[in-house]
Every structure is written in structure tokens, then in C-alpha cells.
PDB file of C-alpha atoms in Angstrom:
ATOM      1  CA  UNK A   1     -12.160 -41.587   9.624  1.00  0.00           C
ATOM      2  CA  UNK A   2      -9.027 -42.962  11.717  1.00  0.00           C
ATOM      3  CA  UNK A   3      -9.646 -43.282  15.065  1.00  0.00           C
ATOM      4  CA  UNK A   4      -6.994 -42.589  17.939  1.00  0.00           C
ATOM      5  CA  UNK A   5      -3.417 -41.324  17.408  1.00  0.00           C
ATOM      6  CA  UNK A   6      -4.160 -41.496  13.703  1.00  0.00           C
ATOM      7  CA  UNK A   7      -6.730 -38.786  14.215  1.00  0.00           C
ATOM      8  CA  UNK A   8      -4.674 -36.681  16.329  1.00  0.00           C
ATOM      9  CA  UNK A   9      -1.879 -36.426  13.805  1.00  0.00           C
ATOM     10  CA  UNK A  10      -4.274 -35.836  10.900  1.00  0.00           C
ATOM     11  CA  UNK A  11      -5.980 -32.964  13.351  1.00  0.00           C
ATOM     12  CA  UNK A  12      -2.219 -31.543  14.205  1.00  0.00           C
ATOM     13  CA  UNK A  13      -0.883 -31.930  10.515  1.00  0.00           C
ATOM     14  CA  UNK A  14      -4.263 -29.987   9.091  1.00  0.00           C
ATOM     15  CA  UNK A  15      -3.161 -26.908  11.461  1.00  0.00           C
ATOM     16  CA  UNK A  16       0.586 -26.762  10.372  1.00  0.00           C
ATOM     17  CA  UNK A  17      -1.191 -26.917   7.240  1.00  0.00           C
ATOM     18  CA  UNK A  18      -3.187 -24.064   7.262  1.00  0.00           C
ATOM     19  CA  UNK A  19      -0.813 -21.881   9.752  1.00  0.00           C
ATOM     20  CA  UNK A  20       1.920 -22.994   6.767  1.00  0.00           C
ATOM     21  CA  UNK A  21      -0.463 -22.054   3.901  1.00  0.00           C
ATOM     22  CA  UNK A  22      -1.401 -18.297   5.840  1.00  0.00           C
ATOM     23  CA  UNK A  23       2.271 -17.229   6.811  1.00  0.00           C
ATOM     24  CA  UNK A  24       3.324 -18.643   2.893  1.00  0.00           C
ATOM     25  CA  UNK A  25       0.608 -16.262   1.295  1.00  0.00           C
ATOM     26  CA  UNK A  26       1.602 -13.498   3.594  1.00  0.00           C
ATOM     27  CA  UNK A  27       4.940 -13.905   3.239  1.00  0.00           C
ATOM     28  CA  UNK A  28       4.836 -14.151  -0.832  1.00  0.00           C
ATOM     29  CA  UNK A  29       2.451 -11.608  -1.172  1.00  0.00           C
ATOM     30  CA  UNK A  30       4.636  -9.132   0.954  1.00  0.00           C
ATOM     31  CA  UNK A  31       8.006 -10.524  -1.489  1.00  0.00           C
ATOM     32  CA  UNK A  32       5.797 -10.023  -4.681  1.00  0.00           C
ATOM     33  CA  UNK A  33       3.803  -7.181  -4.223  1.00  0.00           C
ATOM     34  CA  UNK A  34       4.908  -4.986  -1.092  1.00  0.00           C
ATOM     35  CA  UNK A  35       7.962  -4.043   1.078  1.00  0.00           C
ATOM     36  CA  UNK A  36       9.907  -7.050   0.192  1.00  0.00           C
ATOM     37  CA  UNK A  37       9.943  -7.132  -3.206  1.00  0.00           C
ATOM     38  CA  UNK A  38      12.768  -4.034  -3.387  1.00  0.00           C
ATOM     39  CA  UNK A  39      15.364  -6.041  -1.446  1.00  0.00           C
ATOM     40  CA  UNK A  40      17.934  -8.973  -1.654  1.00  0.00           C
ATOM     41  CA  UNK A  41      18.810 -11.679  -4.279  1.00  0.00           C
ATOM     42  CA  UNK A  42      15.509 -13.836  -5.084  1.00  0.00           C
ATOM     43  CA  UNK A  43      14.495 -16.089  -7.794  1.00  0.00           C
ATOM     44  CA  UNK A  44      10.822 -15.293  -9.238  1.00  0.00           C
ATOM     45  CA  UNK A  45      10.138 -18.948  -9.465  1.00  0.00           C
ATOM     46  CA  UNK A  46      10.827 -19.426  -6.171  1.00  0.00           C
ATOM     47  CA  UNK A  47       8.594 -16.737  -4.804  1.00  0.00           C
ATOM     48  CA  UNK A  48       5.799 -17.366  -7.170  1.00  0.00           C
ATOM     49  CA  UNK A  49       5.997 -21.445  -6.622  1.00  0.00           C
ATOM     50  CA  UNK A  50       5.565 -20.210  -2.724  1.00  0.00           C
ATOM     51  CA  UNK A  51       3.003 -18.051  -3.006  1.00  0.00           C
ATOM     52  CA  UNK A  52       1.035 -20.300  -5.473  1.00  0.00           C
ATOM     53  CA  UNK A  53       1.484 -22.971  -3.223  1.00  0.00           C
ATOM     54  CA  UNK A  54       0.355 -21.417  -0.193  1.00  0.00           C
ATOM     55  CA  UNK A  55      -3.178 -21.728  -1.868  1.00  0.00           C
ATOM     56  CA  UNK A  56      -2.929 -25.325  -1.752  1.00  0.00           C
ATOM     57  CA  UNK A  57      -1.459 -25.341   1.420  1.00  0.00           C
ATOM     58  CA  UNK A  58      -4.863 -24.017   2.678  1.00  0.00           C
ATOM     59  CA  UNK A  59      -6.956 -26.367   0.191  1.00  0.00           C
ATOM     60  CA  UNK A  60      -5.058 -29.393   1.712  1.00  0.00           C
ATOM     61  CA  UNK A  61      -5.918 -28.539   5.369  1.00  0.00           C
ATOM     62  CA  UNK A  62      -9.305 -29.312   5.345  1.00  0.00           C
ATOM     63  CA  UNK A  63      -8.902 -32.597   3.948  1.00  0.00           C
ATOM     64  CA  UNK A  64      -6.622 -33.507   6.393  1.00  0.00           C
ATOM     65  CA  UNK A  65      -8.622 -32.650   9.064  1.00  0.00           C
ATOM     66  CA  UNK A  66     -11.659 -34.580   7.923  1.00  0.00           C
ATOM     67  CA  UNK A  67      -9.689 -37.195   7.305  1.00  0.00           C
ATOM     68  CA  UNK A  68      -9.959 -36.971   2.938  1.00  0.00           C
ATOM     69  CA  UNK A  69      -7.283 -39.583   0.883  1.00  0.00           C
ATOM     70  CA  UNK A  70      -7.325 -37.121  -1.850  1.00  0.00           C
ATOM     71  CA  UNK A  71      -5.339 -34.622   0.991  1.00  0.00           C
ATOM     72  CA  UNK A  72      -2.798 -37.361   1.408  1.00  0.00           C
ATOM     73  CA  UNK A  73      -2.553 -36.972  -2.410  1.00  0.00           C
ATOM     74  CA  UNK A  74      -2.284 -33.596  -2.138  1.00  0.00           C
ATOM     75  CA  UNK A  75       0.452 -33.235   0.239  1.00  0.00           C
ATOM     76  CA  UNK A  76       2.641 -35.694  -1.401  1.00  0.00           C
ATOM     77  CA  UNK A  77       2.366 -33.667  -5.050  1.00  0.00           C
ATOM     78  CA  UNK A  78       2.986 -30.712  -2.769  1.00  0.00           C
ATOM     79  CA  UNK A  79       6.133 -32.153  -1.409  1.00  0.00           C
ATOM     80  CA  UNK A  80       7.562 -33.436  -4.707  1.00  0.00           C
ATOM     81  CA  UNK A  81       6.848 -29.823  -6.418  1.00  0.00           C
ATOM     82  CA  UNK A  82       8.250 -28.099  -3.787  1.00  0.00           C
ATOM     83  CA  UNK A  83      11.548 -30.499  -3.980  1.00  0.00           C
ATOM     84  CA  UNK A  84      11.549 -30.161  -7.962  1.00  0.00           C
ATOM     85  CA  UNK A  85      11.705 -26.109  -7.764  1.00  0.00           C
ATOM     86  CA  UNK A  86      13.649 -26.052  -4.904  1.00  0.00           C
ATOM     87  CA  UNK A  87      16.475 -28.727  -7.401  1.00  0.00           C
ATOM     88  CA  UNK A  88      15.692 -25.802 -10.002  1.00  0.00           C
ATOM     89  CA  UNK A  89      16.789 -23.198  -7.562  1.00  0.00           C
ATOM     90  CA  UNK A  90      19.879 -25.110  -6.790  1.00  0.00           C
ATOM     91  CA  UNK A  91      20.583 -25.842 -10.441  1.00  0.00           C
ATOM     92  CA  UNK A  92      20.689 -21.688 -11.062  1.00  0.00           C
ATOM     93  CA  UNK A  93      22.611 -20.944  -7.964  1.00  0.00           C
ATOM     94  CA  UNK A  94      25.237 -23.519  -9.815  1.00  0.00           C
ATOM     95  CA  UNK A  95      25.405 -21.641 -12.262  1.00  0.00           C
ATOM     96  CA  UNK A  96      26.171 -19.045 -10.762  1.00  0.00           C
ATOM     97  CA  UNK A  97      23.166 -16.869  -9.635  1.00  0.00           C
ATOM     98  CA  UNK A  98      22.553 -14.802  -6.575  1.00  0.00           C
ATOM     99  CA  UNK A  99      20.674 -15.869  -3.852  1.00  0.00           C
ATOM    100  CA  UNK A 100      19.689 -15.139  -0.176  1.00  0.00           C
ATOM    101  CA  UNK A 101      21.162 -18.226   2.229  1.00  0.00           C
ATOM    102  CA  UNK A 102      17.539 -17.679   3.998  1.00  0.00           C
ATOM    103  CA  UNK A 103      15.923 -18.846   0.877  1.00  0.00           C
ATOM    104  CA  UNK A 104      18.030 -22.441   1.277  1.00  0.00           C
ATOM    105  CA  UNK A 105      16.588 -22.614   4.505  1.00  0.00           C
ATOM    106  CA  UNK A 106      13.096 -22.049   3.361  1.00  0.00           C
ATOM    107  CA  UNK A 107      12.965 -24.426   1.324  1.00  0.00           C
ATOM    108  CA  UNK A 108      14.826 -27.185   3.267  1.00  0.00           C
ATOM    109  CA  UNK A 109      12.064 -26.117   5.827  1.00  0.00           C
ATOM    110  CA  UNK A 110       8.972 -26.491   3.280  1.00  0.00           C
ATOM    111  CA  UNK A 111      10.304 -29.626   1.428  1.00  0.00           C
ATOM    112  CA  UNK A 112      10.517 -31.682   5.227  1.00  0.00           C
ATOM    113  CA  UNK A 113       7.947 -30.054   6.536  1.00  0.00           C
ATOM    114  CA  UNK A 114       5.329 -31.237   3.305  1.00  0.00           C
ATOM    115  CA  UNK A 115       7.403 -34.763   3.188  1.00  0.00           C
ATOM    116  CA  UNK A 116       6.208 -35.333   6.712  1.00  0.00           C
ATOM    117  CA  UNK A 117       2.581 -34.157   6.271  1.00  0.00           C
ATOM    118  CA  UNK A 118       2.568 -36.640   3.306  1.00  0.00           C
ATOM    119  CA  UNK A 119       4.202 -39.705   5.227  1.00  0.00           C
ATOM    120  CA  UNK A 120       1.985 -38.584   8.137  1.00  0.00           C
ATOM    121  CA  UNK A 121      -1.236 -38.639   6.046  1.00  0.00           C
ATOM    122  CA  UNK A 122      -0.415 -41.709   4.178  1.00  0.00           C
ATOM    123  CA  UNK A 123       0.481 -43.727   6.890  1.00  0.00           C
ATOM    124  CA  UNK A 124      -3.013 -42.260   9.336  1.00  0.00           C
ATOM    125  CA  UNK A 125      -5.137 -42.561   5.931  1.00  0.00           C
ATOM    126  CA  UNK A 126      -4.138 -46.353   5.014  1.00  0.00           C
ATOM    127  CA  UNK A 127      -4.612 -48.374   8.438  1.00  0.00           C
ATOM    128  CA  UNK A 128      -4.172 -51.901   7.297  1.00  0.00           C
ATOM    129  CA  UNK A 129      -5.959 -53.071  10.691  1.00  0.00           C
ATOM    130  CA  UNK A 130      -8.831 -51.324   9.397  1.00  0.00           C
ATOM    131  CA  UNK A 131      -9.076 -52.069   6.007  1.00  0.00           C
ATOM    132  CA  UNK A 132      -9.125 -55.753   7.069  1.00  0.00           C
ATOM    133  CA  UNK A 133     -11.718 -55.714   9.117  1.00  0.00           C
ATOM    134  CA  UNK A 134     -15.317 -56.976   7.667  1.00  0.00           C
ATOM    135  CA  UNK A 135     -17.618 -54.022   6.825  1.00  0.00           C
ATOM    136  CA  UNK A 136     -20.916 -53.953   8.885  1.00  0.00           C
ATOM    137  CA  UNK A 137     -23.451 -56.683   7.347  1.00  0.00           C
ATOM    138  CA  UNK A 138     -23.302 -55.692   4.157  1.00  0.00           C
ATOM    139  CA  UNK A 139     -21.171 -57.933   2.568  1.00  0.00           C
ATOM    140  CA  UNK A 140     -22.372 -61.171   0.668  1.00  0.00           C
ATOM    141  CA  UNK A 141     -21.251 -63.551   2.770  1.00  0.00           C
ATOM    142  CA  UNK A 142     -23.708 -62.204   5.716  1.00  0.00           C
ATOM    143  CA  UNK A 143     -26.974 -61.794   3.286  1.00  0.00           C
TER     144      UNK A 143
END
């Protein structure tokens, strides 16, 4: 488990994480399924790949607050997804589909905001100081 500032940004990223992950499921579910879904210009893909990811959004939190590689993992294949639908988005309003400016935002907002939870967890989860040091007598060198 990293020790230090390392912890404290793997602590604050988890939170963004799961706050992320609530508002996302909120938000999509309320676009799919309730008031939201009657109004404006909106891609399916778009909302679905939110909503969907939301999930994971909650499923990488507690890995990043214990401190987990595979969450690291996880929030890297969250931020390339989220940058792959969000080049699919910009590939239809190209060609000429209708879309809300908000939704640009939104995902300029969730691509950065998952590229720095993966950066973050990458760089707290790989401490080269730490991996260097000699584990605690039970190598072969101290038997």
C-alpha cells in the first residue's frame, strides 16, 4: 500500500471516483429512462457508454482506495474507452449530426478527468523507491 502523498491521492482519486460513477448513473439513468430522455440532440452511444460506465466508475473506486494495481488498470481502459466513443461522437457530428454543445463538454470533462485518475494511479501504484527496496528476510540471500 503506498505510503504518504501517494496514499492521499489514491484516497482523493477513489472519491472523485465514486462521486463520478453516482452523478454518471444518475445522470444516464435520468437521459435514458426519465425526464431527460424527451429533450435535445443526443447520441445513444454516448448516453449508454456513460451510463454503462458509471458502473465501473464505482467498481474502480474501491480499488483505488485500497490501493489495488488492477484499479490503475481499470482507470486507464476507462480513459481510453471514454476517448474512443467520445472520437466516435465527433466522427458523427462531422458528418453532420445533431448534438448538444454540453455533451462536448462532458466528455472533454470525463476523458481528463479518467486520464488523470489513470496517471495518478499509475504513478502512486508503481513507486520505484519501493520496489527497490529488499523485502523483509525472506529473500535467499538472508536464509
Amino acid at each position: 500500500m503506498p505510503t504518504g502523498t501517494r496514499f492521499i491521492a489514491l484516497r482523493t482519486a477513489a472519491v472523485i471516483a465514486a462521486l463520478f460513477g453516482l452523478l454518471t448513473i444518475v445522470g444516464g439513468g435520468n437521459a435514458l429512462f426519465g425526464s431527460g430522455a424527451t429533450g435535445g440532440h443526443y447520441l445513444p452511444l454516448v448516453i449508454w457508454f456513460n451510463f454503462l460506465a458509471g458502473f465501473a466508475y464505482l467498481a474502480a473506486a474501491p480499488g483505488l482506495w485500497r490501493g489495488r494495481r488492477w484499479s490503475a488498470r481499470l482507470a486507464l481502459w476507462l480513459a481510453l474507452l471514454t476517448l474512443a466513443v467520445f472520437a466516435g461522437f465527433g466522427f458523427y457530428v462531422a458528418a453532420g449530426g445533431l448534438f448538444e454543445a454540453r455533451t462536448v463538454w462532458a466528455m472533454t470533462a470525463r476523458s481528463a478527468i479518467w486520464g488523470g485518475i489513470a496517471m495518478l494511479a499509475y504513478w502512486a501504484l508503481n513507486d520505484p523507491v519501493r520496489e527497490a527496496r529488499p523485502s523483509s528476510g525472506n529473500s535467499p540471500s538472508n536464509s
